PDB file of C-alpha atoms and ligand atoms in Angstrom:
ATOM      1  CA  MET D   1     154.644  78.650  19.163  1.00 88.00           C
ATOM      2  CA  GLN D   2     156.236  75.532  20.663  1.00 94.00           C
ATOM      3  CA  GLN D   3     158.216  74.960  17.441  1.00 94.00           C
ATOM      4  CA  LEU D   4     159.411  78.565  17.462  1.00 89.00           C
ATOM      5  CA  HIS D   5     160.464  78.283  21.088  1.00 89.00           C
ATOM      6  CA  GLU D   6     162.418  75.092  20.354  1.00 94.00           C
ATOM      7  CA  PHE D   7     164.036  76.669  17.302  1.00 93.00           C
ATOM      8  CA  VAL D   8     165.182  79.679  19.325  1.00 90.00           C
ATOM      9  CA  GLU D   9     166.532  77.442  22.099  1.00 90.00           C
ATOM     10  CA  ARG D  10     168.419  75.279  19.556  1.00 94.00           C
ATOM     11  CA  HIS D  11     170.043  78.229  17.750  1.00 93.00           C
ATOM     12  CA  PRO D  12     171.971  80.579  20.043  1.00 88.00           C
ATOM     13  CA  ARG D  13     172.995  83.136  17.367  1.00 92.00           C
ATOM     14  CA  LEU D  14     169.936  84.261  15.472  1.00 95.00           C
ATOM     15  CA  PHE D  15     169.873  86.405  12.361  1.00 96.00           C
ATOM     16  CA  VAL D  16     166.445  88.087  12.381  1.00 96.00           C
ATOM     17  CA  LEU D  17     164.944  89.709   9.294  1.00 97.00           C
ATOM     18  CA  SER D  18     161.668  91.460  10.016  1.00 96.00           C
ATOM     19  CA  GLY D  19     159.133  92.939   7.641  1.00 92.00           C
ATOM     20  CA  ALA D  20     155.785  94.683   7.663  1.00 85.00           C
ATOM     21  CA  GLY D  21     153.992  91.762   9.322  1.00 90.00           C
ATOM     22  CA  ILE D  22     155.682  92.418  12.649  1.00 95.00           C
ATOM     23  CA  SER D  23     154.183  95.920  12.882  1.00 95.00           C
ATOM     24  CA  THR D  24     150.561  95.200  11.978  1.00 93.00           C
ATOM     25  CA  GLU D  25     149.751  94.543  15.657  1.00 94.00           C
ATOM     26  CA  SER D  26     151.016  98.077  16.298  1.00 95.00           C
ATOM     27  CA  GLY D  27     148.379  99.409  13.913  1.00 92.00           C
ATOM     28  CA  ILE D  28     150.620  99.959  10.898  1.00 90.00           C
ATOM     29  CA  PRO D  29     148.915  98.488   7.841  1.00 80.00           C
ATOM     30  CA  CYS D  30     150.727  95.800   5.862  1.00 76.00           C
ATOM     31  CA  TYR D  31     151.324  96.380   2.170  1.00 70.00           C
ATOM     32  CA  ARG D  32     150.644  92.764   1.301  1.00 69.00           C
ATOM     33  CA  ASP D  33     147.884  90.308   2.041  1.00 70.00           C
ATOM     34  CA  ARG D  34     148.352  86.721   3.287  1.00 68.00           C
ATOM     35  CA  GLU D  35     149.137  85.549  -0.261  1.00 73.00           C
ATOM     36  CA  GLY D  36     151.836  88.193  -0.645  1.00 70.00           C
ATOM     37  CA  GLN D  37     149.850  90.340  -3.063  1.00 76.00           C
ATOM     38  CA  ARG D  38     150.174  94.090  -2.683  1.00 72.00           C
ATOM     39  CA  THR D  39     147.130  95.814  -1.236  1.00 71.00           C
ATOM     40  CA  GLY D  40     146.244  99.475  -1.549  1.00 72.00           C
ATOM     41  CA  ARG D  41     148.170 102.015  -3.577  1.00 74.00           C
ATOM     42  CA  ALA D  42     151.556 101.343  -5.100  1.00 79.00           C
ATOM     43  CA  PRO D  43     154.357 103.095  -3.237  1.00 80.00           C
ATOM     44  CA  ILE D  44     156.145 105.967  -4.961  1.00 86.00           C
ATOM     45  CA  LEU D  45     159.453 104.717  -6.360  1.00 90.00           C
ATOM     46  CA  LEU D  46     162.681 106.487  -5.384  1.00 89.00           C
ATOM     47  CA  LYS D  47     163.572 107.321  -8.994  1.00 94.00           C
ATOM     48  CA  ASP D  48     160.174 108.984  -9.434  1.00 94.00           C
ATOM     49  CA  PHE D  49     160.514 110.820  -6.123  1.00 93.00           C
ATOM     50  CA  LEU D  50     163.976 112.121  -7.025  1.00 93.00           C
ATOM     51  CA  GLY D  51     163.061 113.034 -10.602  1.00 94.00           C
ATOM     52  CA  SER D  52     159.632 114.586 -10.331  1.00 95.00           C
ATOM     53  CA  ASP D  53     158.347 117.572  -8.394  1.00 94.00           C
ATOM     54  CA  TYR D  54     154.818 116.219  -8.914  1.00 95.00           C
ATOM     55  CA  ALA D  55     155.762 112.846  -7.400  1.00 94.00           C
ATOM     56  CA  ARG D  56     157.308 114.566  -4.378  1.00 93.00           C
ATOM     57  CA  ARG D  57     154.193 116.706  -3.852  1.00 93.00           C
ATOM     58  CA  ARG D  58     152.034 113.597  -4.099  1.00 92.00           C
ATOM     59  CA  TYR D  59     154.293 111.721  -1.663  1.00 92.00           C
ATOM     60  CA  TRP D  60     154.201 114.480   0.961  1.00 93.00           C
ATOM     61  CA  ALA D  61     150.441 114.976   0.552  1.00 92.00           C
ATOM     62  CA  ARG D  62     149.917 111.281   1.294  1.00 91.00           C
ATOM     63  CA  SER D  63     152.531 111.329   4.052  1.00 92.00           C
ATOM     64  CA  LEU D  64     150.841 114.308   5.722  1.00 94.00           C
ATOM     65  CA  ILE D  65     147.765 112.103   6.180  1.00 92.00           C
ATOM     66  CA  GLY D  66     149.550 108.826   6.941  1.00 89.00           C
ATOM     67  CA  TRP D  67     152.322 109.968   9.261  1.00 92.00           C
ATOM     68  CA  PRO D  68     150.245 110.178  12.481  1.00 93.00           C
ATOM     69  CA  VAL D  69     149.598 106.417  12.255  1.00 91.00           C
ATOM     70  CA  VAL D  70     153.343 105.719  12.382  1.00 91.00           C
ATOM     71  CA  GLN D  71     154.032 108.480  14.882  1.00 93.00           C
ATOM     72  CA  ASN D  72     151.445 107.116  17.318  1.00 94.00           C
ATOM     73  CA  ALA D  73     152.347 103.444  16.861  1.00 95.00           C
ATOM     74  CA  ARG D  74     153.961 101.684  19.801  1.00 97.00           C
ATOM     75  CA  PRO D  75     156.166  98.571  19.747  1.00 98.00           C
ATOM     76  CA  ASN D  76     154.162  95.389  20.233  1.00 98.00           C
ATOM     77  CA  ALA D  77     154.873  92.042  21.924  1.00 97.00           C
ATOM     78  CA  ALA D  78     156.979  90.818  18.982  1.00 96.00           C
ATOM     79  CA  HIS D  79     159.269  93.874  19.084  1.00 97.00           C
ATOM     80  CA  HIS D  80     159.606  93.454  22.853  1.00 97.00           C
ATOM     81  CA  ALA D  81     160.277  89.704  22.546  1.00 95.00           C
ATOM     82  CA  LEU D  82     163.134  90.396  20.105  1.00 95.00           C
ATOM     83  CA  ARG D  83     164.470  93.014  22.511  1.00 96.00           C
ATOM     84  CA  ALA D  84     164.395  90.431  25.311  1.00 94.00           C
ATOM     85  CA  LEU D  85     166.256  87.905  23.124  1.00 93.00           C
ATOM     86  CA  ALA D  86     168.827  90.566  22.219  1.00 93.00           C
ATOM     87  CA  ALA D  87     169.322  91.342  25.906  1.00 93.00           C
ATOM     88  CA  ARG D  88     170.216  87.642  26.379  1.00 91.00           C
ATOM     89  CA  SER D  89     172.726  87.976  23.476  1.00 91.00           C
ATOM     90  CA  ARG D  90     170.624  85.581  21.405  1.00 92.00           C
ATOM     91  CA  VAL D  91     170.126  87.939  18.476  1.00 93.00           C
ATOM     92  CA  HIS D  92     173.381  88.142  16.517  1.00 93.00           C
ATOM     93  CA  ARG D  93     171.924  90.575  13.964  1.00 96.00           C
ATOM     94  CA  LEU D  94     168.535  92.270  13.632  1.00 97.00           C
ATOM     95  CA  VAL D  95     167.718  93.562  10.165  1.00 98.00           C
ATOM     96  CA  THR D  96     164.388  95.135   9.265  1.00 97.00           C
ATOM     97  CA  GLN D  97     162.715  96.156   6.054  1.00 95.00           C
ATOM     98  CA  ASN D  98     160.458  98.433   8.075  1.00 94.00           C
ATOM     99  CA  VAL D  99     160.882 102.185   8.249  1.00 93.00           C
ATOM    100  CA  ASP D 100     158.661 102.614  11.329  1.00 94.00           C
ATOM    101  CA  GLY D 101     161.494 102.573  13.878  1.00 94.00           C
ATOM    102  CA  LEU D 102     159.547 100.303  16.240  1.00 97.00           C
ATOM    103  CA  HIS D 103     162.486  97.940  16.899  1.00 97.00           C
ATOM    104  CA  THR D 104     164.526 100.932  18.036  1.00 95.00           C
ATOM    105  CA  ARG D 105     161.656 102.327  20.096  1.00 95.00           C
ATOM    106  CA  ALA D 106     161.390  98.915  21.792  1.00 97.00           C
ATOM    107  CA  GLY D 107     165.005  99.369  22.864  1.00 96.00           C
ATOM    108  CA  ASN D 108     166.668  97.038  20.382  1.00 92.00           C
ATOM    109  CA  PRO D 109     170.292  98.076  19.948  1.00 80.00           C
ATOM    110  CA  ASP D 110     172.031  98.025  16.565  1.00 90.00           C
ATOM    111  CA  VAL D 111     169.057  97.543  14.253  1.00 96.00           C
ATOM    112  CA  ILE D 112     169.981  97.601  10.575  1.00 97.00           C
ATOM    113  CA  GLU D 113     167.174  99.466   8.804  1.00 96.00           C
ATOM    114  CA  LEU D 114     167.450  98.389   5.154  1.00 95.00           C
ATOM    115  CA  HIS D 115     165.120 101.090   3.855  1.00 91.00           C
ATOM    116  CA  GLY D 116     165.989 103.795   6.365  1.00 91.00           C
ATOM    117  CA  ASN D 117     163.755 105.224   9.044  1.00 91.00           C
ATOM    118  CA  ILE D 118     160.760 107.409   8.340  1.00 91.00           C
ATOM    119  CA  GLU D 119     161.645 109.472  11.424  1.00 92.00           C
ATOM    120  CA  ARG D 120     164.615 111.074   9.638  1.00 92.00           C
ATOM    121  CA  VAL D 121     164.261 113.407   6.647  1.00 94.00           C
ATOM    122  CA  ARG D 122     167.093 114.978   4.659  1.00 93.00           C
ATOM    123  CA  CYS D 123     166.540 118.023   2.434  1.00 92.00           C
ATOM    124  CA  MET D 124     167.428 117.242  -1.198  1.00 90.00           C
ATOM    125  CA  GLU D 125     168.636 120.818  -1.784  1.00 92.00           C
ATOM    126  CA  CYS D 126     170.840 121.662   1.205  1.00 97.00           C
ATOM    127  CA  GLY D 127     171.274 118.273   2.893  1.00 96.00           C
ATOM    128  CA  GLU D 128     169.962 119.526   6.235  1.00 97.00           C
ATOM    129  CA  ARG D 129     168.420 116.831   8.392  1.00 97.00           C
ATOM    130  CA  HIS D 130     165.063 117.186  10.111  1.00 97.00           C
ATOM    131  CA  THR D 131     162.905 114.993  12.286  1.00 96.00           C
ATOM    132  CA  ARG D 132     159.749 113.785  10.589  1.00 95.00           C
ATOM    133  CA  ALA D 133     157.743 115.550  13.307  1.00 95.00           C
ATOM    134  CA  ALA D 134     159.356 118.869  12.315  1.00 96.00           C
ATOM    135  CA  VAL D 135     158.529 118.190   8.654  1.00 96.00           C
ATOM    136  CA  GLN D 136     154.921 117.475   9.661  1.00 95.00           C
ATOM    137  CA  ARG D 137     154.715 120.925  11.250  1.00 95.00           C
ATOM    138  CA  MET D 138     156.154 122.481   8.056  1.00 94.00           C
ATOM    139  CA  LEU D 139     153.651 120.574   5.888  1.00 93.00           C
ATOM    140  CA  LYS D 140     150.728 121.685   8.032  1.00 93.00           C
ATOM    141  CA  ALA D 141     151.943 125.289   7.940  1.00 94.00           C
ATOM    142  CA  ALA D 142     152.368 125.165   4.137  1.00 89.00           C
ATOM    143  CA  ARG D 143     148.841 123.763   3.707  1.00 82.00           C
ATOM    144  CA  ARG D 144     147.209 126.871   5.165  1.00 72.00           C
TER     145      ARG D 144
HETATM  146 ZN1   ZN C   1     167.141 122.557   2.619  1.00 68.65          ZN
END
């Protein structure tokens, strides 16, 4: 922690790249273990999602179950610490690989979300945009 503090004090314009590890304290499971090996199921690839009705059904079935974890997650101390650094103009650029939106929910301005944000859904047929919460209601209604 002391080394990190000194590093931050020495470098006034930080480029921050965050990944899944920052959100585990918020209860969002990491896809990799400490050695970097993937744990759990393989994610559905975009080309499969776009090209296969079966893959899309599988994705949404899994997402129906998994979404509440992301929806109920709250930013943790690391997200808030980066927000505090940004407020002091110490973060030149904040880029995340995460789709959970927790940097934004912590109040971080101008987050670049490399893989998008799971909160926003666009219909592949008509292009209409929906919140993920609205899609969850549609999924639950379709399940009955
Ligand atoms: Zn549509």
